[in-house]
CSV table of C-alpha atoms in Angstrom, one decimal:
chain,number,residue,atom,x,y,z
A,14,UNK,CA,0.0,0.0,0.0
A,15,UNK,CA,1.0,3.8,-0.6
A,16,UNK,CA,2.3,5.2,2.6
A,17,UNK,CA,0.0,8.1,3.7
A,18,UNK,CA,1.6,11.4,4.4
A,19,UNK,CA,1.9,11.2,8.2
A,20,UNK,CA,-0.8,13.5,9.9
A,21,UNK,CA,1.4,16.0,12.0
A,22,UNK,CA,-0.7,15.3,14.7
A,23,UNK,CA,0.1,11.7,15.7
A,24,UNK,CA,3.9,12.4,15.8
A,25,UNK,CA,3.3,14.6,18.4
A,26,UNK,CA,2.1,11.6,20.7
A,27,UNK,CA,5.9,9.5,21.0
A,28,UNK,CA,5.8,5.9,20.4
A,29,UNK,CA,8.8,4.8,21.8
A,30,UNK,CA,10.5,2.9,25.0
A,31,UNK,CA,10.3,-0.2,26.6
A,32,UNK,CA,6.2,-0.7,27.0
A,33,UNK,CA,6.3,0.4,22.9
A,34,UNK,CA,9.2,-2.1,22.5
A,35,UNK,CA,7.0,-4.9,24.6
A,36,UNK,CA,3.8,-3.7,22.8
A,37,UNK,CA,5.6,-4.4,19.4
A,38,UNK,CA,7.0,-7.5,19.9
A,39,UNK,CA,3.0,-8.7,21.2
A,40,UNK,CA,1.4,-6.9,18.2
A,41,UNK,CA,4.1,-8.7,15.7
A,42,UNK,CA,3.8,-12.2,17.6
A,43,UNK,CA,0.4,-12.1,16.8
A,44,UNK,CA,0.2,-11.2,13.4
A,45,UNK,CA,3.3,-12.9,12.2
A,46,UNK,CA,3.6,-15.9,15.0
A,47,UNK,CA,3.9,-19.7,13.0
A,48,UNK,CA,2.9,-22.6,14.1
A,49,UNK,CA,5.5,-24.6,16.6
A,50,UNK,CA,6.6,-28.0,15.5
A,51,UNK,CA,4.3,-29.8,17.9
A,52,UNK,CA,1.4,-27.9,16.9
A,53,UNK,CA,2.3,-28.8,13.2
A,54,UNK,CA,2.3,-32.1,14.9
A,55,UNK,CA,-1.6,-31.8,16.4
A,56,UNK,CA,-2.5,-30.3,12.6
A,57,UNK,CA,-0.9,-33.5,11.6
A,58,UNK,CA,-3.3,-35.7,12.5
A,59,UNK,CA,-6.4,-34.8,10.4
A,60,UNK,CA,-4.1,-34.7,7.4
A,61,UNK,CA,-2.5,-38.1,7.8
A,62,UNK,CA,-6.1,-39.8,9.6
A,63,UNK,CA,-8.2,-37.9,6.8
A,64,UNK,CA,-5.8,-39.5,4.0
A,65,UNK,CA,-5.9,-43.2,5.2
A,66,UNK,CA,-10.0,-42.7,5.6
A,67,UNK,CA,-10.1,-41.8,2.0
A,68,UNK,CA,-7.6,-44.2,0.5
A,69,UNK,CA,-9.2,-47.4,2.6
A,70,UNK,CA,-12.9,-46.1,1.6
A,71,UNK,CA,-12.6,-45.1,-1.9
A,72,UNK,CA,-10.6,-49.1,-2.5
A,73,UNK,CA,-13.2,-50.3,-0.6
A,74,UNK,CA,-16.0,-48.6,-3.3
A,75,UNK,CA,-14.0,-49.8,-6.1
A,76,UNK,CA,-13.2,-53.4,-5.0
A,77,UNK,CA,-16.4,-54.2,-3.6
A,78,UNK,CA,-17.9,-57.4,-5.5
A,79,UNK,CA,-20.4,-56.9,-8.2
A,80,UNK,CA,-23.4,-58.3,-5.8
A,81,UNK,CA,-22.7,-54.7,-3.3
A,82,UNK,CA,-25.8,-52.5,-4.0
A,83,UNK,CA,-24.8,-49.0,-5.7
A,84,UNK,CA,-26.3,-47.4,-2.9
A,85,UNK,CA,-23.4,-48.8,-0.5
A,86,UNK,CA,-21.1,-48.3,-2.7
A,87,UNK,CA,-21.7,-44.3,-3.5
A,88,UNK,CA,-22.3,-44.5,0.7
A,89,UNK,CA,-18.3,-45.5,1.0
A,90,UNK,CA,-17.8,-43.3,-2.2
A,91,UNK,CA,-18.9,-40.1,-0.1
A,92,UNK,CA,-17.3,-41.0,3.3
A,93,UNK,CA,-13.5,-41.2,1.2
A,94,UNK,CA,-14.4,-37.5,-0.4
A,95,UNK,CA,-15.0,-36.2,3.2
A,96,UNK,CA,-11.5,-38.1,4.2
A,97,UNK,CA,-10.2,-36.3,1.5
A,98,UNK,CA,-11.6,-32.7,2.7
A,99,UNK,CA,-10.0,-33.7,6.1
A,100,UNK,CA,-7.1,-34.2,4.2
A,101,UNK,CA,-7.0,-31.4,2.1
A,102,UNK,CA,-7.7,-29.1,5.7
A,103,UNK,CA,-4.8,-30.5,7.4
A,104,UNK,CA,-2.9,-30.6,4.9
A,105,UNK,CA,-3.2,-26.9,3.9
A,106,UNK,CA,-3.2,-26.0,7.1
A,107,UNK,CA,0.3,-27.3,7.1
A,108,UNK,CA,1.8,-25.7,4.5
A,109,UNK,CA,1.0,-22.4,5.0
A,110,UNK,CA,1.2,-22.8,8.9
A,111,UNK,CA,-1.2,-20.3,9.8
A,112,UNK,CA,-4.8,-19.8,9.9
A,113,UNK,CA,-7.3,-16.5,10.7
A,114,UNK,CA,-10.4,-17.0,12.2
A,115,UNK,CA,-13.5,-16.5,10.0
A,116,UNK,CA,-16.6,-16.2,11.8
A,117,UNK,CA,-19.4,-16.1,9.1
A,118,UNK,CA,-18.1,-19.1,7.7
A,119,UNK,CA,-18.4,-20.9,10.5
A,120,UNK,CA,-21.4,-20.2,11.6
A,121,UNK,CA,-22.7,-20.6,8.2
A,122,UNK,CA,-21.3,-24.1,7.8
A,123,UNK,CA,-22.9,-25.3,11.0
A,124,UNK,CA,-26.1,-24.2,9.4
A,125,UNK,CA,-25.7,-25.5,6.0
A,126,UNK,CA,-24.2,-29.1,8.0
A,127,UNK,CA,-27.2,-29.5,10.0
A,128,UNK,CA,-29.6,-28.9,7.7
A,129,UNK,CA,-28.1,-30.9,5.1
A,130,UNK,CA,-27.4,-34.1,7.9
A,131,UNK,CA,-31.2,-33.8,8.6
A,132,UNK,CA,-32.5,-33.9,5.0
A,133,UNK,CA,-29.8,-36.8,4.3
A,134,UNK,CA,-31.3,-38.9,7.1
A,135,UNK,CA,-34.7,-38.3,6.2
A,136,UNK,CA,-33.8,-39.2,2.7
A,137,UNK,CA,-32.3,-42.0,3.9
A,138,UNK,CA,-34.9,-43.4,6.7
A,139,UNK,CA,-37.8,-43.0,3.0
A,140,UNK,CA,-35.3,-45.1,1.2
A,141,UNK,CA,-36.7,-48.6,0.7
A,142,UNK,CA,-33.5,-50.2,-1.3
A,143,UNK,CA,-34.0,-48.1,-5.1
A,144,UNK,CA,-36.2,-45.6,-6.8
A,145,UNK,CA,-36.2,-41.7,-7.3
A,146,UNK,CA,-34.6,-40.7,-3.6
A,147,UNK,CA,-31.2,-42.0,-4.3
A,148,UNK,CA,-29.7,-39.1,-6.6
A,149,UNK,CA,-31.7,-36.4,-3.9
A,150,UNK,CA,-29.8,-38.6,-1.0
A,151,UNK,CA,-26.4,-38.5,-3.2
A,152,UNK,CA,-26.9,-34.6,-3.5
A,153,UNK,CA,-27.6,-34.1,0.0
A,154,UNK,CA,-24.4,-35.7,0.7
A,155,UNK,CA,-22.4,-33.4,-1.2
A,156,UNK,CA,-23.8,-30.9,0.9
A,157,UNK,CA,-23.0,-32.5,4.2
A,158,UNK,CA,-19.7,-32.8,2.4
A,159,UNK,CA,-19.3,-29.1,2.0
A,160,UNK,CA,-20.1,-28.0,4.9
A,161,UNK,CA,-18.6,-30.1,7.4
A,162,UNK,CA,-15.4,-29.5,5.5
A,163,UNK,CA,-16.4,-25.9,6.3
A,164,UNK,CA,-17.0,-26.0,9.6
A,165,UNK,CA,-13.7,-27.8,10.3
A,166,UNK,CA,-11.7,-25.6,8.4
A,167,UNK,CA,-13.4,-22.4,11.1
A,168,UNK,CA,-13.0,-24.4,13.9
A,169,UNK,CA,-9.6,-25.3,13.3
A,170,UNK,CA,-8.8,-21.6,12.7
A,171,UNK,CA,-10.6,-20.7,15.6
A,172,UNK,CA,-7.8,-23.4,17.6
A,173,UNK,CA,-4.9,-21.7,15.8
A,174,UNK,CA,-6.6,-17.9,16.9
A,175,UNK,CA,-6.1,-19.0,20.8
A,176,UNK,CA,-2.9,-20.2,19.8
A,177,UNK,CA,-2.1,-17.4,18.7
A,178,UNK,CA,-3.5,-15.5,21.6
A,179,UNK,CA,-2.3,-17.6,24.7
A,180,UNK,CA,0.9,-17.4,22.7
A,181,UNK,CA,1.0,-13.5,23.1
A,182,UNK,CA,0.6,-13.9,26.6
A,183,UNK,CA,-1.3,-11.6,29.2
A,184,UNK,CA,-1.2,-8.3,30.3
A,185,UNK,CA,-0.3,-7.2,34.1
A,186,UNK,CA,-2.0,-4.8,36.0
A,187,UNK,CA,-3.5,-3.0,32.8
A,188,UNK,CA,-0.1,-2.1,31.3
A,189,UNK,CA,0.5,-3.6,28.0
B,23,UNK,CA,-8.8,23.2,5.3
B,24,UNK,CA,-12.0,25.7,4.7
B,25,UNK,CA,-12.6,24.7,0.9
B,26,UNK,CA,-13.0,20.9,1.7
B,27,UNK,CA,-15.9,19.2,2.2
B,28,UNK,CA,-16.8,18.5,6.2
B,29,UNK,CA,-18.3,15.3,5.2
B,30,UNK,CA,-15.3,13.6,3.5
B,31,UNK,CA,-11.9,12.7,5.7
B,32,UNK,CA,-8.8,14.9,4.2
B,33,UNK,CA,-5.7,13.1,3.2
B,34,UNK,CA,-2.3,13.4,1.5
B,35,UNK,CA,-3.3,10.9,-0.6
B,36,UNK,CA,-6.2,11.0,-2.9
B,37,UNK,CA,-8.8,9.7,-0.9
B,38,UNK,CA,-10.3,6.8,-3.6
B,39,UNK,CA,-6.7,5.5,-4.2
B,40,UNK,CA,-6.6,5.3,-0.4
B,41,UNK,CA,-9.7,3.6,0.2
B,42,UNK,CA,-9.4,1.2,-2.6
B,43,UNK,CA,-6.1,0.1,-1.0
B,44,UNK,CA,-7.8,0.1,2.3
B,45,UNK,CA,-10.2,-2.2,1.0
B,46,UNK,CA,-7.9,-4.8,-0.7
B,47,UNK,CA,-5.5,-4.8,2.9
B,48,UNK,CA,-9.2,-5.5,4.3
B,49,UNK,CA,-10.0,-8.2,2.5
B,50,UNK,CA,-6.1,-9.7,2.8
B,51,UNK,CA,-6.9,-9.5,7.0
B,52,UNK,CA,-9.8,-11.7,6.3
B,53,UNK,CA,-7.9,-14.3,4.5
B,54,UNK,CA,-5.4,-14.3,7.1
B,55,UNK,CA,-2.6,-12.9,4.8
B,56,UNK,CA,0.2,-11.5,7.8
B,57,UNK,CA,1.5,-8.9,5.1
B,58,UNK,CA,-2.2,-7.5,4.8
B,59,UNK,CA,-2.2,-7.2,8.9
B,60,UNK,CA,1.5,-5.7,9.1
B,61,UNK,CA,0.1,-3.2,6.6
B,62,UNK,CA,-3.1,-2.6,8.7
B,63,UNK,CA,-0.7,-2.1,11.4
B,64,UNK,CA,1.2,0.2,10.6
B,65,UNK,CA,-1.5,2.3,8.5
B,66,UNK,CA,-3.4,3.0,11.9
B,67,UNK,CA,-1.3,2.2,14.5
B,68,UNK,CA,-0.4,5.8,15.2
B,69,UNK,CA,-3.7,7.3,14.6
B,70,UNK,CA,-5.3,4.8,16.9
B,71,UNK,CA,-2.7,5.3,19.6
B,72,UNK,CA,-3.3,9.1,19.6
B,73,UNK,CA,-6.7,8.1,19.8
B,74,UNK,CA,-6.6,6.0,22.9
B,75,UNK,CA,-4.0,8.9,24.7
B,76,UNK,CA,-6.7,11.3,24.3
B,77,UNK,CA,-9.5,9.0,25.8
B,78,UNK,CA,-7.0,7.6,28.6
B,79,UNK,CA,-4.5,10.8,29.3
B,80,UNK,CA,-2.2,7.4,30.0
B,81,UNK,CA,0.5,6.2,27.4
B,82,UNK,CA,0.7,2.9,29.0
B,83,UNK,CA,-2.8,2.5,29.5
B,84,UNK,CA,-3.1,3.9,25.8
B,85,UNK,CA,-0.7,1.0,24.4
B,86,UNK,CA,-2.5,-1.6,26.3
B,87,UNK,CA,-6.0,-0.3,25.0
B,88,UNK,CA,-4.5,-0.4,21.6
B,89,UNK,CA,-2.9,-4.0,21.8
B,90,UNK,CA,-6.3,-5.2,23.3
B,91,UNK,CA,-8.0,-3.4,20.1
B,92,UNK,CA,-5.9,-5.7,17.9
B,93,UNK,CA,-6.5,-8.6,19.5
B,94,UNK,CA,-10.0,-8.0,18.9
B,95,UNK,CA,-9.5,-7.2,15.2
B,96,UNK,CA,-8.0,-10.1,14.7
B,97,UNK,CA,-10.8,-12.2,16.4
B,98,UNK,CA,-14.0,-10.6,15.1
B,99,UNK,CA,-12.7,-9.5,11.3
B,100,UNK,CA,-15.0,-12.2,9.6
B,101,UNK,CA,-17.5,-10.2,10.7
B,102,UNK,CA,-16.6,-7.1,9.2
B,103,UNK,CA,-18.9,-7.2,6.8
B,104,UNK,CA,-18.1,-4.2,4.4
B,105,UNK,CA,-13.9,-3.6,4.2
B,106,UNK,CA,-14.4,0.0,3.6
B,107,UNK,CA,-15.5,0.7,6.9
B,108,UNK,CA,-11.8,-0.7,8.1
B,109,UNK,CA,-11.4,3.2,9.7
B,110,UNK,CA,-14.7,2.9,11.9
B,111,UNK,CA,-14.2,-0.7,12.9
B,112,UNK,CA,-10.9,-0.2,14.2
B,113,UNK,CA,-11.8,3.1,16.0
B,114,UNK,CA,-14.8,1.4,17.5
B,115,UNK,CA,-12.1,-1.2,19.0
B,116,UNK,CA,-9.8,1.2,20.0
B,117,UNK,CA,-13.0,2.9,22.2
B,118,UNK,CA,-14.1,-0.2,23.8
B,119,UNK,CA,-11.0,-1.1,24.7
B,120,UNK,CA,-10.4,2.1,26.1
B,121,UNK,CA,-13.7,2.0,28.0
B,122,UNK,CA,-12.6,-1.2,29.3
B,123,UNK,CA,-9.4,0.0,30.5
B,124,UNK,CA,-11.5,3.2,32.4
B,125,UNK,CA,-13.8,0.5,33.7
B,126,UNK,CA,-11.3,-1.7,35.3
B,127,UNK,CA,-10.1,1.9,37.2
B,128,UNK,CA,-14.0,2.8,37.8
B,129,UNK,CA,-13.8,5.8,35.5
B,130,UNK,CA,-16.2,5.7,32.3
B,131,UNK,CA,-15.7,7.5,29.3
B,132,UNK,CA,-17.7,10.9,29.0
B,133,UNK,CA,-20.2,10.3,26.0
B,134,UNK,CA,-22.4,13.8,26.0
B,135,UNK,CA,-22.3,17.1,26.3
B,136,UNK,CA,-24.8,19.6,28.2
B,137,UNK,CA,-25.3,21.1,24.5
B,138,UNK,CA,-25.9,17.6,22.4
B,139,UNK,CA,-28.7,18.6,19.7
B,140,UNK,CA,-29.2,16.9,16.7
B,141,UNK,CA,-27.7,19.4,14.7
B,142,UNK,CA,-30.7,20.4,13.2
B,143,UNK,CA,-30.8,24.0,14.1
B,144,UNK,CA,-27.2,24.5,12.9
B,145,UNK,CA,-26.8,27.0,9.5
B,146,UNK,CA,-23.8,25.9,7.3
B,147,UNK,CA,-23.4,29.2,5.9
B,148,UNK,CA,-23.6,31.0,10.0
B,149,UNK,CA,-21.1,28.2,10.8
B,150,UNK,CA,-17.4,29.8,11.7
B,151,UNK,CA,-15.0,28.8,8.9
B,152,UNK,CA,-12.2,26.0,9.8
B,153,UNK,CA,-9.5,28.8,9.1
B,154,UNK,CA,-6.3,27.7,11.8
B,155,UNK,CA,-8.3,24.4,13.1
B,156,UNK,CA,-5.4,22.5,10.9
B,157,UNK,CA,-3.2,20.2,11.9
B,158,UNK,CA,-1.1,20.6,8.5
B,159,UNK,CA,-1.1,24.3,9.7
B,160,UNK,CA,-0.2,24.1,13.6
B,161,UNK,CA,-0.5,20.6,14.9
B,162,UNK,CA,1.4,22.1,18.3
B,163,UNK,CA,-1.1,24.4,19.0
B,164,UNK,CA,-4.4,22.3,18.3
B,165,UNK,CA,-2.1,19.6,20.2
B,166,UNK,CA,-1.8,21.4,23.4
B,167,UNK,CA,-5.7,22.7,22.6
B,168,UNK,CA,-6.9,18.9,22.9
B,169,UNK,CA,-5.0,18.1,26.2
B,170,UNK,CA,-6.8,21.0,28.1
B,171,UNK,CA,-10.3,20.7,25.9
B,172,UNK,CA,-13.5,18.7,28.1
B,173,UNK,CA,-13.3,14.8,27.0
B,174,UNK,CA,-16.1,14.8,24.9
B,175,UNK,CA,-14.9,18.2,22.9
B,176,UNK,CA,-11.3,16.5,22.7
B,177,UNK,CA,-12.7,13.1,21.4
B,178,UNK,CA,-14.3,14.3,18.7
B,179,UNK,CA,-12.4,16.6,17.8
B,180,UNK,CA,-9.1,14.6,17.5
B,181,UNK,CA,-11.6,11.8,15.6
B,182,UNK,CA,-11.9,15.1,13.0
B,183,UNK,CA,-8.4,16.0,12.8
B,184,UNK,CA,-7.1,12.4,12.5
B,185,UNK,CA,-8.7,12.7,9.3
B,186,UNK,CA,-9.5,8.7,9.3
B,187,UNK,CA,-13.2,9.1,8.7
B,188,UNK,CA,-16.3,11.1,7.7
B,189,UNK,CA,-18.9,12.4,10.1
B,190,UNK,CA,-20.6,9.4,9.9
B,191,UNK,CA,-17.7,7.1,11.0
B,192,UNK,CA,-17.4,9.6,13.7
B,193,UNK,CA,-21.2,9.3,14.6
B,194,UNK,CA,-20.2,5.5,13.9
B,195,UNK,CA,-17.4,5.2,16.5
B,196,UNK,CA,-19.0,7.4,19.3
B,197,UNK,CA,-22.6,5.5,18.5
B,198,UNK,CA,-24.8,8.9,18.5
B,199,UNK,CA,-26.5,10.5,15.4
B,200,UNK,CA,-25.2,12.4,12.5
B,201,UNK,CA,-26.9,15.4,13.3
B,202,UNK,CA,-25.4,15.1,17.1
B,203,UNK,CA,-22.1,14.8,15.5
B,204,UNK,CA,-22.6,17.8,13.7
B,205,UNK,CA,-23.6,19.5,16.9
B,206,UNK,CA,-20.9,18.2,18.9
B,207,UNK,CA,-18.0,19.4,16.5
B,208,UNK,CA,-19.8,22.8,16.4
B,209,UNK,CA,-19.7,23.6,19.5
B,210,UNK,CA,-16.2,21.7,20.0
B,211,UNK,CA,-14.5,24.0,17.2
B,212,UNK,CA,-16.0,27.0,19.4
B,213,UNK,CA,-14.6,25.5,22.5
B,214,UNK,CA,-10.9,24.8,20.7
B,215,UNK,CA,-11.1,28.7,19.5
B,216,UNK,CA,-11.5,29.9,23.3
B,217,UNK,CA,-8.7,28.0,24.3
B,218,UNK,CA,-6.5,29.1,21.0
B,219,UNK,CA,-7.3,32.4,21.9
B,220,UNK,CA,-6.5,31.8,25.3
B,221,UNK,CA,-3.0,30.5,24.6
B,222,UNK,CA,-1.7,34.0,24.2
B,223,UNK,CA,-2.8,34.5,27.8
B,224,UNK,CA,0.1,34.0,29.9
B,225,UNK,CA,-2.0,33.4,32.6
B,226,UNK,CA,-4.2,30.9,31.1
B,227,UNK,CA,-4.3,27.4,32.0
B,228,UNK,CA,-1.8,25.3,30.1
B,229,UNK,CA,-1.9,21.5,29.6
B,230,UNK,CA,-4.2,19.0,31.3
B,231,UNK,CA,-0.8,16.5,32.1
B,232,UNK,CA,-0.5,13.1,30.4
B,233,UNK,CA,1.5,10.2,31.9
């Protein structure tokens, strides 16, 4: 960004000694702070956990005998894509190592997830083995999908805020 | 200053080119870019902090308001729904952090003044022109002018000179009408010109101090 012309003003209110120094190094630790090995190591686990879900599920789809109804098989199908969203999350949270919390999409994916989960399980409780409900059961899986991997992705940037936050530590007695 | 218009915020920069820039660091906070929030930073850091010495009359206290206010930025910018109110938001912060600080001291902000109208009975063209209330012309003098000035006159007053927002981000921050805020800086710009005029007088109270 340009730099603005400084306002006269604000200069004449010093920002400078040890409290600024302190207050700097709290500001910066909280805007620029990265995620410690072992907390790479706790983001780990829905990376590595979310991969083996998807690989074993989606083989599972795809080897199942002939005789497996479809409806099983798209079942398994759509539990390995939302490995794979659990994957994707950790594994992007990973790489870039930090995370900002977001709270309309969180709130939003909660909605979306339970009102997808409750039209997939009435969907699902109609169902009487084939007929018309399976692609509206399928479609309402892709949104549980979406939004679940939605409101993990919030929630885990909502971990990584009080990260963050604990990491900058607190204040004493009202003095930064 | 007496050519511009009192509804738009004055800046060396031209003000779309500003806001458009604003707006994209914004956006980069929300997506949890670190350069977008080092940029934020440093774009209001001073502002704000000038801010909070005027509400606190503490540097310390000021800092602490102002590291709290980030704090909070960072936590609730998902819901800042429209970027080019960045200015507001982060004033608003600033304020309630400030108020917090007050509180934990049992003090409380002053929020009114005995004169608070909604600005309706004002005339632009009876209204005293801005000639000297500069602080490109004599930021010493209007400095020193805030420091003895009543809290409410000084708050919204250094919210005008800061140049950060319009009258309605000022009647945003402070949470009264438009029509009050137009009021309030009337009779504030009178108030600041009795204590100008006063700063000849030897004998005329100086500074209120600041720690």
């Amino acid at each position: 960004m340009t730099a603005r012309e400084t306002n006269p003003l604000v200069t004449l209110e010093p920002m400078d000694g040890p409290a600024y120094d302190e207050y700097r190094e709290r500001v910066r630790g909280l805007i620029e702070r990265r995620l410690t090995m072992a907390e790479r190591v706790k983001f780990l686990f829905p990376a590595a956990g979310g991969f083996a879900m998807a690989l074993v599920l989606i083989a599972l789809a795809i080897s199942e005998p002939e005789t497996t109804p479809g409806a099983t098989r798209w079942i398994l199908f759509g539990m390995g894509v939302i490995g794979a969203g659990w994957c994707y999350i950790g594994c992007r949270t990973l790489l870039r190592g930090s995370l900002n919390l977001l709270v309309d999409h969180r709130n939003l994916a909660r909605y979306a997830l339970l009102v997808s989960s409750l039209q997939t399980a009435v969907f699902a409780l109609c169902w009487t083995g084939d007929g018309p409900l399976l692609p509206a059961i399928l479609f309402s899986l892709v949104f549980v999908v979406v939004s679940a991997t939605l409101l993990v992705t919030a929630r885990l940037q909502e971990a990584e805020l009080r990260i963050r936050i604990d990491g900058i530590g607190p204040r004493g007695n009202g003095r930064p | 200053m007496s050519d511009s218009n009192p509804s738009e915020p004055r800046h060396g920069l031209r003000t779309e080119t500003r806001e458009a820039s604003l707006e994209a660091i914004t956006l980069g906070c929300r997506a949890g870019d670190a350069e977008a929030w080092a940029s934020l930073v440093e774009h209001f850091e001073r502002p704000l902090y000038y801010y909070a010495c005027r509400l606190l009359s503490d540097r310390d206290l000021a800092l602490g308001a102002l590291q709290d206010a980030w704090v909070r930025a960072f936590e609730s910018v998902g819901s800042l729904r429209d970027p080019r109110r960045v200015a507001a938001w982060l004033y608003t912060l600033v304020r309630r952090s400030a108020q917090a600080e007050l509180g934990q001291a049992g003090r409380r902000l002053e929020v009114a003044l005995p004169m608070d109208t909604d600005g309706a009975e004002l005339d632009p063209a009876q209204d005293t022109p801005d000639e000297g209330l500069d602080p490109w012309h004599d930021a010493e003098a209007l400095h020193g002018a805030l420091l003895v000035l009543s809290p409410a006159s000084a708050e919204i007053l250094t919210l005008f000179f800061l140049e950060d927002l319009t009258q309605a981000g000022v009647a945003e921050v402070l949470g009264i009408p438009l029509g009050t805020v137009k009021s309030r800086l009337h009779h504030a710009k009178r108030e600041l010109r009795l204590v100008l005029r006063a700063d000849t007088d030897p004998t005329a109270p100086k500074e209120r101090s600041i720690r």
